[in-house]
Coordinates of C-alpha atoms in Angstrom, one line a residue:
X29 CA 118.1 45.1 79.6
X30 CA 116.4 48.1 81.4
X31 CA 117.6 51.8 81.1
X32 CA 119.3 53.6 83.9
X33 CA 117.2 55.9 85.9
X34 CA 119.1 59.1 84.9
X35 CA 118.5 62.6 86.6
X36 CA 116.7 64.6 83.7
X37 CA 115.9 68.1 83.6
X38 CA 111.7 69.1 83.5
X39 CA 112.4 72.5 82.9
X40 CA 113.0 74.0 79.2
X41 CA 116.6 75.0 79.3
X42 CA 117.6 74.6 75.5
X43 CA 119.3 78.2 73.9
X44 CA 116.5 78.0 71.3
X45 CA 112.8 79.0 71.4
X46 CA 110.4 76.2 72.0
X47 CA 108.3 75.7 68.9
X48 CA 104.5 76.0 69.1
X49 CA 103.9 73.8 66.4
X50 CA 106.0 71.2 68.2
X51 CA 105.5 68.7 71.3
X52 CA 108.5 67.8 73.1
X53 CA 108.9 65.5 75.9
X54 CA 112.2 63.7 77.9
X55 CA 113.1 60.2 77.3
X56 CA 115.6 57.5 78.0
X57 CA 117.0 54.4 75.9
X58 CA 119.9 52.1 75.8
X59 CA 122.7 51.1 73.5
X60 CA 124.4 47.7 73.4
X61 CA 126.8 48.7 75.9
X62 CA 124.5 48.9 78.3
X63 CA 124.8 52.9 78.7
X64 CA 121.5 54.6 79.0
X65 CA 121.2 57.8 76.8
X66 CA 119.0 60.8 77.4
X67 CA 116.8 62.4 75.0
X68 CA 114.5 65.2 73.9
X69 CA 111.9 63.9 71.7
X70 CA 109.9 66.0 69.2
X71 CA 106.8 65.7 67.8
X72 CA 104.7 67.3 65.4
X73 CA 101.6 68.4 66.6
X74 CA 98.1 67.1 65.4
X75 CA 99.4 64.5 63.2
X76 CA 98.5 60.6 64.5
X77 CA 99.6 57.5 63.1
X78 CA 103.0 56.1 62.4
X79 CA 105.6 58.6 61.1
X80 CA 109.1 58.5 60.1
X81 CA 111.2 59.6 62.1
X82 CA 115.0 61.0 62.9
X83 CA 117.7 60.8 65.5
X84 CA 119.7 63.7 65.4
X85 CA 123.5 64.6 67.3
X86 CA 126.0 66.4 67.6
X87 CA 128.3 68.7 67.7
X88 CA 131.2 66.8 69.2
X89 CA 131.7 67.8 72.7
X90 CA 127.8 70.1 73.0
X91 CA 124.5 68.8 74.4
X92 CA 121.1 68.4 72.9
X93 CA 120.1 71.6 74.5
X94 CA 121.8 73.0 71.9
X95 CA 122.7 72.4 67.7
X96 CA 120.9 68.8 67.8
X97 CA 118.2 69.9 69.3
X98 CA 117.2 73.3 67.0
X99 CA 117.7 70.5 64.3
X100 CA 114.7 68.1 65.8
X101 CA 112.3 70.8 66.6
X102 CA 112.8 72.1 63.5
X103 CA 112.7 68.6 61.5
X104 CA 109.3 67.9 63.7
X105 CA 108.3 71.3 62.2
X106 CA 108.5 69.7 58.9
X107 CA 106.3 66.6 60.1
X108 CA 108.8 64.1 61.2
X109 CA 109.0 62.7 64.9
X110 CA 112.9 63.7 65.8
X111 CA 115.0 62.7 68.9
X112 CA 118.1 64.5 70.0
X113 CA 120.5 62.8 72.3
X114 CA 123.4 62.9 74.6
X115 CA 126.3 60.3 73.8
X116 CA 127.7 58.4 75.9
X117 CA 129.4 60.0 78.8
X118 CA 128.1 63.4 78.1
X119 CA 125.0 66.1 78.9
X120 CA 122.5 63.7 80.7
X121 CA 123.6 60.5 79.0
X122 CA 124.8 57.9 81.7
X123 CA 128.7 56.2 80.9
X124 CA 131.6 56.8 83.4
X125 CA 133.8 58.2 83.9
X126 CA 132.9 61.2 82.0
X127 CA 133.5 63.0 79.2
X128 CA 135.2 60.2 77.6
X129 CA 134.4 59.6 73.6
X130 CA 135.3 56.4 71.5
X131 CA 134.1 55.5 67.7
X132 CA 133.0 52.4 68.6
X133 CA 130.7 53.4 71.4
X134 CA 129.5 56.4 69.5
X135 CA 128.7 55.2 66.2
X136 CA 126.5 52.4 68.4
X137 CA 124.7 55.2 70.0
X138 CA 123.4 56.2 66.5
X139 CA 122.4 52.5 66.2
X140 CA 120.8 52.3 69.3
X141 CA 119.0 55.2 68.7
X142 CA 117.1 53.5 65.6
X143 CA 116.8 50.6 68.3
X144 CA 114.7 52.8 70.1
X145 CA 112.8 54.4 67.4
X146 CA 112.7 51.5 65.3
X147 CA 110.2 49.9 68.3
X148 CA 108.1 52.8 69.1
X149 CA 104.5 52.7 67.7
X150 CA 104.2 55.6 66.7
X151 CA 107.1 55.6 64.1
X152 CA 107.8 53.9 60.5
X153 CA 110.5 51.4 61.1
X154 CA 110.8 51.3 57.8
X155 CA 111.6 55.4 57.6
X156 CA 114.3 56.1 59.9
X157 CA 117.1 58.3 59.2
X158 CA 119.7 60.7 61.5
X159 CA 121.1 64.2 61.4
X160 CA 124.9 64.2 62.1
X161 CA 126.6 67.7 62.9
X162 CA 130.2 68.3 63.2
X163 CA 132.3 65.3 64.6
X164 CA 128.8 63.8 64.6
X165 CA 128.7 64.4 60.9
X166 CA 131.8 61.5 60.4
X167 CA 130.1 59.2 63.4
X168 CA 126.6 59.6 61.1
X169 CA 128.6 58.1 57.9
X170 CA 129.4 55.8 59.9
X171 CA 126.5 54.7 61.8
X172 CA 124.9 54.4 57.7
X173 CA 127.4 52.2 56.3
X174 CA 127.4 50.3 59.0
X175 CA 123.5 50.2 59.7
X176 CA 121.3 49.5 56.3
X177 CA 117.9 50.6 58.6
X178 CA 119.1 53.7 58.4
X179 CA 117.0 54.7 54.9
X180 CA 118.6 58.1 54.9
X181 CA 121.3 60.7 56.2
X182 CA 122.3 64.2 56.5
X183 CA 125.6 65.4 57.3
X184 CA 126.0 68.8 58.4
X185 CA 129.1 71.0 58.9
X186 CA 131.2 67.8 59.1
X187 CA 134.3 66.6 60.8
X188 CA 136.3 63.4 60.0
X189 CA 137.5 63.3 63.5
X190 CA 139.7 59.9 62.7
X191 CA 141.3 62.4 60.2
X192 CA 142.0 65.4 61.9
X193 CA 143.2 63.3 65.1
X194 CA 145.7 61.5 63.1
X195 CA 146.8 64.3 60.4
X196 CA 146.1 67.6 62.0
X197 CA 143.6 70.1 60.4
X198 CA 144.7 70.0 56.1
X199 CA 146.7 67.4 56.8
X200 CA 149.7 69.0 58.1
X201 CA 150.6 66.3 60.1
X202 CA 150.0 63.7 58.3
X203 CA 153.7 61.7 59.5
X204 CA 154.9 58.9 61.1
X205 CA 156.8 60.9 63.2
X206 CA 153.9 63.5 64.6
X207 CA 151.8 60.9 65.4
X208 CA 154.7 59.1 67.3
X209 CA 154.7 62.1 69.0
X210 CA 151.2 62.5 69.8
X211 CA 150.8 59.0 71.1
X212 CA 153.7 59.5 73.4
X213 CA 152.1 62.7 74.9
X214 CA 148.9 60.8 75.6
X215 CA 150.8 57.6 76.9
X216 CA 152.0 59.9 79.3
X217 CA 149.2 61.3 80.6
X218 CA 147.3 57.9 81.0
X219 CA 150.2 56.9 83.3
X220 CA 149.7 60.6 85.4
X221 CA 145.7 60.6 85.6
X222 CA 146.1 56.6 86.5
X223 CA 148.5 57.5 89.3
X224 CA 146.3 60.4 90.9
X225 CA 143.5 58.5 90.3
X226 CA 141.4 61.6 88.1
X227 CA 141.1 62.4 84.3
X228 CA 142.5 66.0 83.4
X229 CA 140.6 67.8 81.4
X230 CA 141.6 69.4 78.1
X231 CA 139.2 72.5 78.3
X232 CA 136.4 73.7 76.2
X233 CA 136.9 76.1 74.0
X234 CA 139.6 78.7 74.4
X235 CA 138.9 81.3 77.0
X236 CA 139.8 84.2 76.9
X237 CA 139.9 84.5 73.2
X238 CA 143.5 85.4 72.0
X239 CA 144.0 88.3 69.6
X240 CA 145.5 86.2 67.6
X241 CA 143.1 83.2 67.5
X242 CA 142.3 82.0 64.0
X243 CA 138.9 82.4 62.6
X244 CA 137.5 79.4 63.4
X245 CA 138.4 79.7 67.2
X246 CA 136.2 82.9 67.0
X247 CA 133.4 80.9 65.5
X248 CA 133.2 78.5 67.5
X249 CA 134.1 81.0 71.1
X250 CA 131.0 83.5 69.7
X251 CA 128.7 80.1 69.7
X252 CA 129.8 78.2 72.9
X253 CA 131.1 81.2 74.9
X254 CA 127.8 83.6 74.5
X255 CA 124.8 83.5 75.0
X256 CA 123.8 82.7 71.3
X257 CA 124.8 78.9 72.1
X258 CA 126.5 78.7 76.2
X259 CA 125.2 75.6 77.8
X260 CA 126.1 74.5 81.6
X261 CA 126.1 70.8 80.2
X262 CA 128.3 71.4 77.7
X263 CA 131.4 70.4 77.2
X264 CA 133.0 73.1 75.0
X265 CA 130.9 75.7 76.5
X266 CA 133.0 75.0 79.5
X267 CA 136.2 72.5 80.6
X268 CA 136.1 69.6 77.7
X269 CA 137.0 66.1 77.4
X270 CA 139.5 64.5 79.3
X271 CA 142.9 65.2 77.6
X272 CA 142.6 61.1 76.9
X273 CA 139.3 60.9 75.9
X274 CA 139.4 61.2 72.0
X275 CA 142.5 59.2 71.7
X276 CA 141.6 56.3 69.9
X277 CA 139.9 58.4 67.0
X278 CA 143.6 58.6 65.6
X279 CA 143.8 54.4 65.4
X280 CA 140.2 54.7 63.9
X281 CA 138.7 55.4 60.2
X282 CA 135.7 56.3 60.4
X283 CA 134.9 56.8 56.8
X284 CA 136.7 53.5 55.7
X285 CA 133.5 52.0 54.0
X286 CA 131.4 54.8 53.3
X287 CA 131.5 53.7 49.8
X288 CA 129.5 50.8 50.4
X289 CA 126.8 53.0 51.4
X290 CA 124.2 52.1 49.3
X291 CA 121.1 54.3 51.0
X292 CA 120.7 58.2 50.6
X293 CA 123.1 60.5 52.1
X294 CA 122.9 64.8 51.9
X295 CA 126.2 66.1 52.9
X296 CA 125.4 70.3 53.8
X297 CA 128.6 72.6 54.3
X298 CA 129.5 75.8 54.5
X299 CA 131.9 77.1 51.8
X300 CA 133.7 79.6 54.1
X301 CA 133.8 76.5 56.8
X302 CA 137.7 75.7 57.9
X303 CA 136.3 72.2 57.7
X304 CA 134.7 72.1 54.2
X305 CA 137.8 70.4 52.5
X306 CA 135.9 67.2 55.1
X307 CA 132.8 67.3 53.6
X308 CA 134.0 68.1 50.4
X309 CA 136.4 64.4 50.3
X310 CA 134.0 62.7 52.3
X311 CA 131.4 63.5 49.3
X312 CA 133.4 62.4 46.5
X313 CA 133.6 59.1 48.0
X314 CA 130.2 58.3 48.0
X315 CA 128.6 56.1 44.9
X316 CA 125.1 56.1 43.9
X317 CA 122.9 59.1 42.5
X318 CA 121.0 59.3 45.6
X319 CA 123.8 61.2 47.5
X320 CA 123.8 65.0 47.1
X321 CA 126.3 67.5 48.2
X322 CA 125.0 71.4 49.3
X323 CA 127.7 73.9 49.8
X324 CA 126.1 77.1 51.4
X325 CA 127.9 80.3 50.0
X326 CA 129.5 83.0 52.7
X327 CA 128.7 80.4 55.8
X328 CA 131.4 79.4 58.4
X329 CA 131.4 76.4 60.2
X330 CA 129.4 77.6 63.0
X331 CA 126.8 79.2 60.9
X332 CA 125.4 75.9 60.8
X333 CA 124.5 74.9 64.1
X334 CA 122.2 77.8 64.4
X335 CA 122.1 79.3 61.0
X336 CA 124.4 82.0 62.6
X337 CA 121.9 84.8 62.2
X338 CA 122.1 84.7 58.3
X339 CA 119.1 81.7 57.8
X340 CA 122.5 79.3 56.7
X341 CA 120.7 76.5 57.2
X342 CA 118.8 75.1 54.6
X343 CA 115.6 73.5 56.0
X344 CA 113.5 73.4 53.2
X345 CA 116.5 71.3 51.6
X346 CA 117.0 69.0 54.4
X347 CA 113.1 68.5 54.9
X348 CA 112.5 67.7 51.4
X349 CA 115.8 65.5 51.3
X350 CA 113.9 63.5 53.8
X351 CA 110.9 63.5 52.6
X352 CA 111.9 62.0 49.1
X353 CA 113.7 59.2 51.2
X354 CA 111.8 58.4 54.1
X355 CA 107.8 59.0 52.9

């Protein structure tokens, strides 16, 4: 199978500083779908010889240029070789139509991204890990238990997006009857898009930002609305996913084996993060005493994509989290 020749930007367009101590170059692979999936790959400089090495995504709904990206430059800072990647259907990723997401498909584009790495001569096949943020924190449990060459795993920030699809945020919908109602809302609108012939979008994040909006909606407008984390690729930054796109997370569950995860797993969250309670269950699944869980004090949910001008995220941690695991 050969990759998709994919339109790919030359010019540095991420909304963080290029590192120095970093080399960075564009590159393409394929998952078992037969989607090709764009990449930044980082490098650390002056170091030859295989290394391990990291494949890093997410949030749900942005691009590399953004969170998943800071997170590989900054992992390649630490000596690792790092890749950051579209999914499928998004940013610079082929897939159509667009802005579509499913489990399956996603979790393989973790899979296919140790694929990729797994071949390259310049990594340690037997040293690959990834770097899941947000929704792509839940897709990165995942991708572990389902994947044993993946020797080690950080969670950041993280979503159970099966959960929150088919309970609401704290579970307050966790019935029978609002998920009825949910399904036949989204029934609906496949029969309208299928009869016009277009997907309607959902809309990225909230804009203009309501008085009222909760805290959270703040967060996440002061990151994808400004110019601390606005992206033209992205798809909260500007018009979404397709109102249909997520709708088989809530017939999914993601987490269902994560138990069986027998390699090392760092789960990071904020404690002031709407999402914590997440990363917090998610945590107190997992068995083995190779599986650590860092709450940050005083950081929100955003706070970790960027360290949200308060250093949230804790590098040092992460770096030495992998290199206990992968060296």
């Amino acid at each position: 199978m050969t990759n998709e020749s994919l339109e790919l930007t030359n010019e540095w367009d991420k909304v963080f500083p290029a590192s120095v101590e970093v080399g960075h170059e564009r590159v393409t692979f394929h998952n078992r779908f037969g989607i090709t999936l764009a990449a930044d790959l980082y490098t650390p400089k002056g170091v030859s010889g295989p290394r391990p090495a990291l494949a890093v995504s997410g949030p749900f709904g942005a691009v590399k240029e953004q969170s998943s990206g800071l997170y590989a430059q900054k992992m390649a800072e630490y000596g690792f070789l790092a890749i950051a990647f579209d999914p499928s259907f998004t940013g610079e990723s082929g897939g159509t139509p667009r802005y579509m997401n499913s489990p399956d498909i996603n979790i393989e584009d973790f899979q296919a991204a140790v694929d990729y790495l797994s071949v390259r001569d310049d990594v340690d096949a037997d040293n690959i890990g990834i770097i899941g943020i947000c929704g792509w924190g839940g897709m990165a449990l995942a991708a572990a238990a389902a994947d044993p060459r993946i020797k080690a795993t950080v969670v950041s920030t993280m979503y159970d997006l099966s959960r929150v699809a088919a309970n609401g945020y704290f579970d307050s919908a966790d019935s029978a009857e609002a998920r009825n109602q949910m399904r036949a809302s989204v029934a609906a609108q496949r029969t309208a898009s299928y009869r016009v012939g277009t997907y309607a979008m959902a809309g990225g994040v909230v804009d203009p930002l309501p008085d009222d909006a909760p805290q959270f909606v703040k967060d996440y407008y002061d990151y994808y609305k400004t110019p601390r984390g606005y992206h033209p690729r992205s798809l909260n930054s500007n018009d979404g996913w397709t109102v249909i796109g997520g709708s088989s997370l809530m017939n999914a569950t993601l987490l269902g084996y994560i138990e069986e995860i027998e390699n090392a797993v760092m789960i990071v969250h904020g404690e002031e993060a709407h999402s914590f309670y997440m990363g917090k269950d998610a945590f107190a699944r997992l068995q083995g005493d190779n599986k650590v869980f860092v709450p940050i004090p005083g950081a929100s949910h955003t706070d970790l994509y960027d360290g949200g001008g308060k250093n949230a995220i804790p590098w040092d941690q992460i770096a030495e989290f992998f290199a206990l695991h992968l060296c």
